[in-house]
CSV table of C-alpha atoms and ligand atoms in Angstrom, one decimal:
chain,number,residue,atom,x,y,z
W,231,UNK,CA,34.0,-3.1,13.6
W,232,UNK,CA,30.0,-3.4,14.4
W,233,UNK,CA,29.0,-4.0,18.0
W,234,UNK,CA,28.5,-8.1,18.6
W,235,UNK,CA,25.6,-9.6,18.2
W,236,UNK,CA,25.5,-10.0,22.1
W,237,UNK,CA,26.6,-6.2,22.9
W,238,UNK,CA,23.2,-4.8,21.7
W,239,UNK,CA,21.4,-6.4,24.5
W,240,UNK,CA,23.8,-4.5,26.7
W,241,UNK,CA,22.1,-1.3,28.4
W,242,UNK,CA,25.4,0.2,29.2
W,243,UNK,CA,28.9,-0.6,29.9
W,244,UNK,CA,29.6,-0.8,34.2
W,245,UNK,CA,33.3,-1.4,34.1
W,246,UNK,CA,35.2,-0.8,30.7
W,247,UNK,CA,38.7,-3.1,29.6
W,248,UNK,CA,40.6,-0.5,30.8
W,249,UNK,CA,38.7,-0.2,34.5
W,250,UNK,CA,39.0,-3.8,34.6
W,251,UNK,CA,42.8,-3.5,33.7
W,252,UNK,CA,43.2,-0.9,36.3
W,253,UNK,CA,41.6,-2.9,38.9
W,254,UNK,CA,43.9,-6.1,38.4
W,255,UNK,CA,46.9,-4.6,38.7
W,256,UNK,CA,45.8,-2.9,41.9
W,257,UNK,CA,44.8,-6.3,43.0
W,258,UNK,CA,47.7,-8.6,42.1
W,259,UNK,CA,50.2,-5.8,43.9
W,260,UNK,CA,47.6,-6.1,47.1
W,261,UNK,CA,48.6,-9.8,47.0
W,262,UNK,CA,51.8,-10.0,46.1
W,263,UNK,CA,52.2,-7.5,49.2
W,264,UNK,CA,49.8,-9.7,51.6
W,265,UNK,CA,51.3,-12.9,50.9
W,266,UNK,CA,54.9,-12.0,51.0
W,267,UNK,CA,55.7,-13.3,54.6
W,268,UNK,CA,53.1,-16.3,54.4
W,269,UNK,CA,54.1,-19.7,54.6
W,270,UNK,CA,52.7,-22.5,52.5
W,271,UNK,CA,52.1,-22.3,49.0
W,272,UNK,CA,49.4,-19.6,47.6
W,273,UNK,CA,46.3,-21.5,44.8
W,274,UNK,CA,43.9,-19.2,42.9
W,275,UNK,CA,41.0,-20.8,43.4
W,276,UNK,CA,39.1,-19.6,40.7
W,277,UNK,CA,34.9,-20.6,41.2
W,278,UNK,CA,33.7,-21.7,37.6
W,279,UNK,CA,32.7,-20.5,35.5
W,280,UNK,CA,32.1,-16.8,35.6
W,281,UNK,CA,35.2,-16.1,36.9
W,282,UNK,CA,37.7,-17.4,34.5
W,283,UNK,CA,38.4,-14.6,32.9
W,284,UNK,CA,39.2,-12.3,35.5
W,285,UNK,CA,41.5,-15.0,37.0
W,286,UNK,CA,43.1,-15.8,34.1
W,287,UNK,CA,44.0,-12.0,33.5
W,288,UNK,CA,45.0,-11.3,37.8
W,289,UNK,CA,47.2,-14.4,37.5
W,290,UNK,CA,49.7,-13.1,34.6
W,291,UNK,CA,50.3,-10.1,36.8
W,292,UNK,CA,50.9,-11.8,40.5
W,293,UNK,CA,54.7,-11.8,40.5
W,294,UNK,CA,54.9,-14.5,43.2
W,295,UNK,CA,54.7,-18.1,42.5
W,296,UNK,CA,51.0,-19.7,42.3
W,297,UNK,CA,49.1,-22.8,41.9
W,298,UNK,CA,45.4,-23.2,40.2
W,299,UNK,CA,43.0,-24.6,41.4
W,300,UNK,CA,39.2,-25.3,40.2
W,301,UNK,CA,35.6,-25.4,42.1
W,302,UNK,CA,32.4,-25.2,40.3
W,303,UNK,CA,29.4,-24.6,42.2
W,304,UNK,CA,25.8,-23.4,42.0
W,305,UNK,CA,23.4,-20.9,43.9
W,306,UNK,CA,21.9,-19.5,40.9
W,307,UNK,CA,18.9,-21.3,39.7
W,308,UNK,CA,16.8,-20.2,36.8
W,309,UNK,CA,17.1,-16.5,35.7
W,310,UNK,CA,18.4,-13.6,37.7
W,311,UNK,CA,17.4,-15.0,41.1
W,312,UNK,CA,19.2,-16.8,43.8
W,313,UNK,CA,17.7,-20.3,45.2
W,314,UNK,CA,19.8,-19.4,48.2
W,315,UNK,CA,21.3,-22.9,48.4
W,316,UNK,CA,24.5,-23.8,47.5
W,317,UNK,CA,25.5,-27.1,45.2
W,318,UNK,CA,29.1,-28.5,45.0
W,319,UNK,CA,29.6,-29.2,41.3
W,320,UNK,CA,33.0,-30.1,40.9
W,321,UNK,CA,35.0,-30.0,44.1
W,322,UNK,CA,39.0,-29.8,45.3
W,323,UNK,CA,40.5,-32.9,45.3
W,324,UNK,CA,44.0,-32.1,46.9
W,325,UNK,CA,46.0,-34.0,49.8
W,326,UNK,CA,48.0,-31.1,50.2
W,327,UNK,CA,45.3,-28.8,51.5
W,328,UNK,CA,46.8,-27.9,54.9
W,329,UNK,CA,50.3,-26.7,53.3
W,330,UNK,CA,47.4,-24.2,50.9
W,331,UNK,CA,47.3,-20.4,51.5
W,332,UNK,CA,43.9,-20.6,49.4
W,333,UNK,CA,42.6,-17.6,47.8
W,334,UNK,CA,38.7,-18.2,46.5
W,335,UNK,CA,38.4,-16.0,42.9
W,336,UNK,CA,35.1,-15.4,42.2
W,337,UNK,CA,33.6,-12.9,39.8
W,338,UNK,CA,30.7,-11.4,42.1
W,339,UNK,CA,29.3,-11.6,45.5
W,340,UNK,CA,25.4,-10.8,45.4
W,341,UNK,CA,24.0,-12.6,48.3
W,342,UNK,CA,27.3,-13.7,49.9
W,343,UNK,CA,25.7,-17.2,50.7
W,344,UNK,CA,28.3,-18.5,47.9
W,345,UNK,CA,31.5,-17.4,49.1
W,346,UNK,CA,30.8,-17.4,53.2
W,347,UNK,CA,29.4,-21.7,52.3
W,348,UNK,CA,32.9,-22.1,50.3
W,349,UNK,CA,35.5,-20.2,53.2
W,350,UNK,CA,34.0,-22.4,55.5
W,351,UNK,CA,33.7,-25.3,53.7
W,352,UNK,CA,37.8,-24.5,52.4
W,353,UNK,CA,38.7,-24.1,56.5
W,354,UNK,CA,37.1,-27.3,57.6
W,355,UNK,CA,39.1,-29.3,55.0
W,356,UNK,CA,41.5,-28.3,56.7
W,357,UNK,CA,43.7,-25.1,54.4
W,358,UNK,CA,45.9,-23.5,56.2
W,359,UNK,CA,44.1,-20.4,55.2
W,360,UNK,CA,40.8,-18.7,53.0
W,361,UNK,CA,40.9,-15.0,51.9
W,362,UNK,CA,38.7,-14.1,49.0
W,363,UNK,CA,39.1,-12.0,46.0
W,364,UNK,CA,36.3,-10.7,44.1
W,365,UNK,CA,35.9,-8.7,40.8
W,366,UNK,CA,32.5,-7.2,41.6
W,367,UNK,CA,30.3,-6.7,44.8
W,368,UNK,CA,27.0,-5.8,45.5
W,369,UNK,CA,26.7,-4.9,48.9
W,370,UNK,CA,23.1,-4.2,49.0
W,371,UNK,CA,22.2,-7.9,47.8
W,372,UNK,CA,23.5,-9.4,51.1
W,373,UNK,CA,21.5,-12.2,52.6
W,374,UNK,CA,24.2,-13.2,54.7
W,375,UNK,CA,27.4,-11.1,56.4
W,376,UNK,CA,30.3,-11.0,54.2
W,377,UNK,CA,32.7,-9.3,53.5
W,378,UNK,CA,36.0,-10.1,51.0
W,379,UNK,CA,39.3,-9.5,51.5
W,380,UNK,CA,40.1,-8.5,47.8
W,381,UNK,CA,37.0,-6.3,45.9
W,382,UNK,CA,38.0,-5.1,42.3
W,383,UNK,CA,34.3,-2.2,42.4
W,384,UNK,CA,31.3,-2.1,44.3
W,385,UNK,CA,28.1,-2.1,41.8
W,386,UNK,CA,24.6,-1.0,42.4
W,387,UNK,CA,22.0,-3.8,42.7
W,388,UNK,CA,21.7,-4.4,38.7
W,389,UNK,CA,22.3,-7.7,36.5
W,390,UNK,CA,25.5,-7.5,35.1
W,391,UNK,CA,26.8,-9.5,32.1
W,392,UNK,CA,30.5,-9.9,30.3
W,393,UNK,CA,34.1,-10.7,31.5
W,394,UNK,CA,32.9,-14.3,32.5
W,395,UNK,CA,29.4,-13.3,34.1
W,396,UNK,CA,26.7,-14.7,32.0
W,397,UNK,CA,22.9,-14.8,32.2
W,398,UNK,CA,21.7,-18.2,30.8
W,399,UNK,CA,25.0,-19.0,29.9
W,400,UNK,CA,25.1,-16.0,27.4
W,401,UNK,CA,27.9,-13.2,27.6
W,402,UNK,CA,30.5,-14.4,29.0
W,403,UNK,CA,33.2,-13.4,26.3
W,404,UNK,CA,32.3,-9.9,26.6
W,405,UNK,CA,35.5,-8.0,27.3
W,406,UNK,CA,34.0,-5.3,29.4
W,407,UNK,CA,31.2,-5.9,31.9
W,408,UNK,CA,28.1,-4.3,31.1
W,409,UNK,CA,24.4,-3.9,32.6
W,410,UNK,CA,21.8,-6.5,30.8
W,411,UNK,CA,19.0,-4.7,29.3
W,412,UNK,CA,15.6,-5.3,31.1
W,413,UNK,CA,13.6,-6.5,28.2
W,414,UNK,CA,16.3,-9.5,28.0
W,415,UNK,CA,15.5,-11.1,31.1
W,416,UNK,CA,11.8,-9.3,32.3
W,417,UNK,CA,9.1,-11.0,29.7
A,642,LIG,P1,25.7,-15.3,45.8
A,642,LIG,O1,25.9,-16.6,46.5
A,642,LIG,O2,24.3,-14.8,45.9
A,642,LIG,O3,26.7,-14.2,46.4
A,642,LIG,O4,26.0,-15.5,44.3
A,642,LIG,C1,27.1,-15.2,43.6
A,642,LIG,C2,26.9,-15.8,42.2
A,642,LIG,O5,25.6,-15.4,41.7
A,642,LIG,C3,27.9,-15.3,41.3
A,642,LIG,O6,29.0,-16.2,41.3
A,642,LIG,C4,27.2,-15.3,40.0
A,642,LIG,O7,27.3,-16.6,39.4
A,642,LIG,C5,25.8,-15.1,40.3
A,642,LIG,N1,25.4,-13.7,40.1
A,642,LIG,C6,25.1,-12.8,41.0
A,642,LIG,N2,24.8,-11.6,40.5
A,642,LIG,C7,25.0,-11.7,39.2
A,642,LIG,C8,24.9,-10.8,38.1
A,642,LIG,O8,24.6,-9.6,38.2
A,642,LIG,N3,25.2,-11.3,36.8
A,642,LIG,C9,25.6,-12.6,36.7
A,642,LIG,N4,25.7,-13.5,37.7
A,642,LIG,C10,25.4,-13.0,38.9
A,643,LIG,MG1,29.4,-17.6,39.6
């Protein structure tokens, strides 16, 4: 079959479907191992949208019982550049929250201003507690300290596209994660 239409504006591939296949199973044994003695129940929250498809693979392989959940919010504004402020899209609406081990899936941490807002914001509604999984991580972006408890790879500082991560809403249903070619995004 031909490369997609979308694949050509893909420099080169950064973590291939059977990296990414790798790195889940590591991940959902991690968990099933740190959550064995925890109390409470455990919810995937996965961040929306770019990280729907890593969650909706990492959930078939936990082996303990789960719940879903859904946030969407926003620190990306136009292009490849972060407006460093954070906007609540769609947010938790749960009574339950104290009896929820929550787990924040998110598909990459650039600045960390995204996931250290949501922890927070998670732990003063009140869940009984925040870890954070993430698929990709680029260390060298950080505007604020964070680290998360779950990392699938640590990137270099380039714009990645595929498995969920889009640019302009583009990509997304990639199957591998790839870097975007310059010329897409640099006019
Ligand atoms: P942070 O708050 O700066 O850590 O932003 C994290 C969010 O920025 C992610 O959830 C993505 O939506 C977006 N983002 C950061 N880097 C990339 C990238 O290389 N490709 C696509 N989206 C990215
Ligand atoms: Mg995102």
């Amino acid at each position: 079959m031909s490369i997609s239409v979308y694949g050509q504006d893909v420099e080169r591939i950064l973590v291939s479907e059977k990296e990414i296949d790798a790195i889940t199973t590591r991940i959902a044994e991690e968990i099933d191992r740190d959550y064995e003695n925890e109390e409470g129940k455990l919810v995937l929250l996965c961040i929306l949208k770019g990280s729907v498809v890593f969650m909706g693979d990492l959930m078939k392989k936990i082996r303990r019982p789960v719940e879903i959940d859904f946030m969407r919010v926003s620190s990306y504004g136009e292009g490849t550049k972060s407006t460093g402020r954070i906007k609540i899209h769609l947010d938790l609406n749960r009574t339950d929250i104290s009896e929820c081990n929550i787990l924040i899936i998110e598909d990459i941490i650039d600045s960390g201003r995204t996931l250290s807002y949501l922890s927070e914001y998670l732990r003063i509604n009140g869940a009984k507690s925040v870890r954070t999984c993430t698929l990709l991580d680029k260390p060298s972006r950080r505007e604020v300290e964070f680290s998360s408890d779950y990392v699938g790879k640590t990137i270099p500082d380039e714009f990645v596209v595929g498995y969920g991560l889009d640019y302009q809403e583009k990509y997304r249903a990639l199957p591998y994660v790839g870097i975007l070619k310059r010329e897409v995004y640099e006019h």
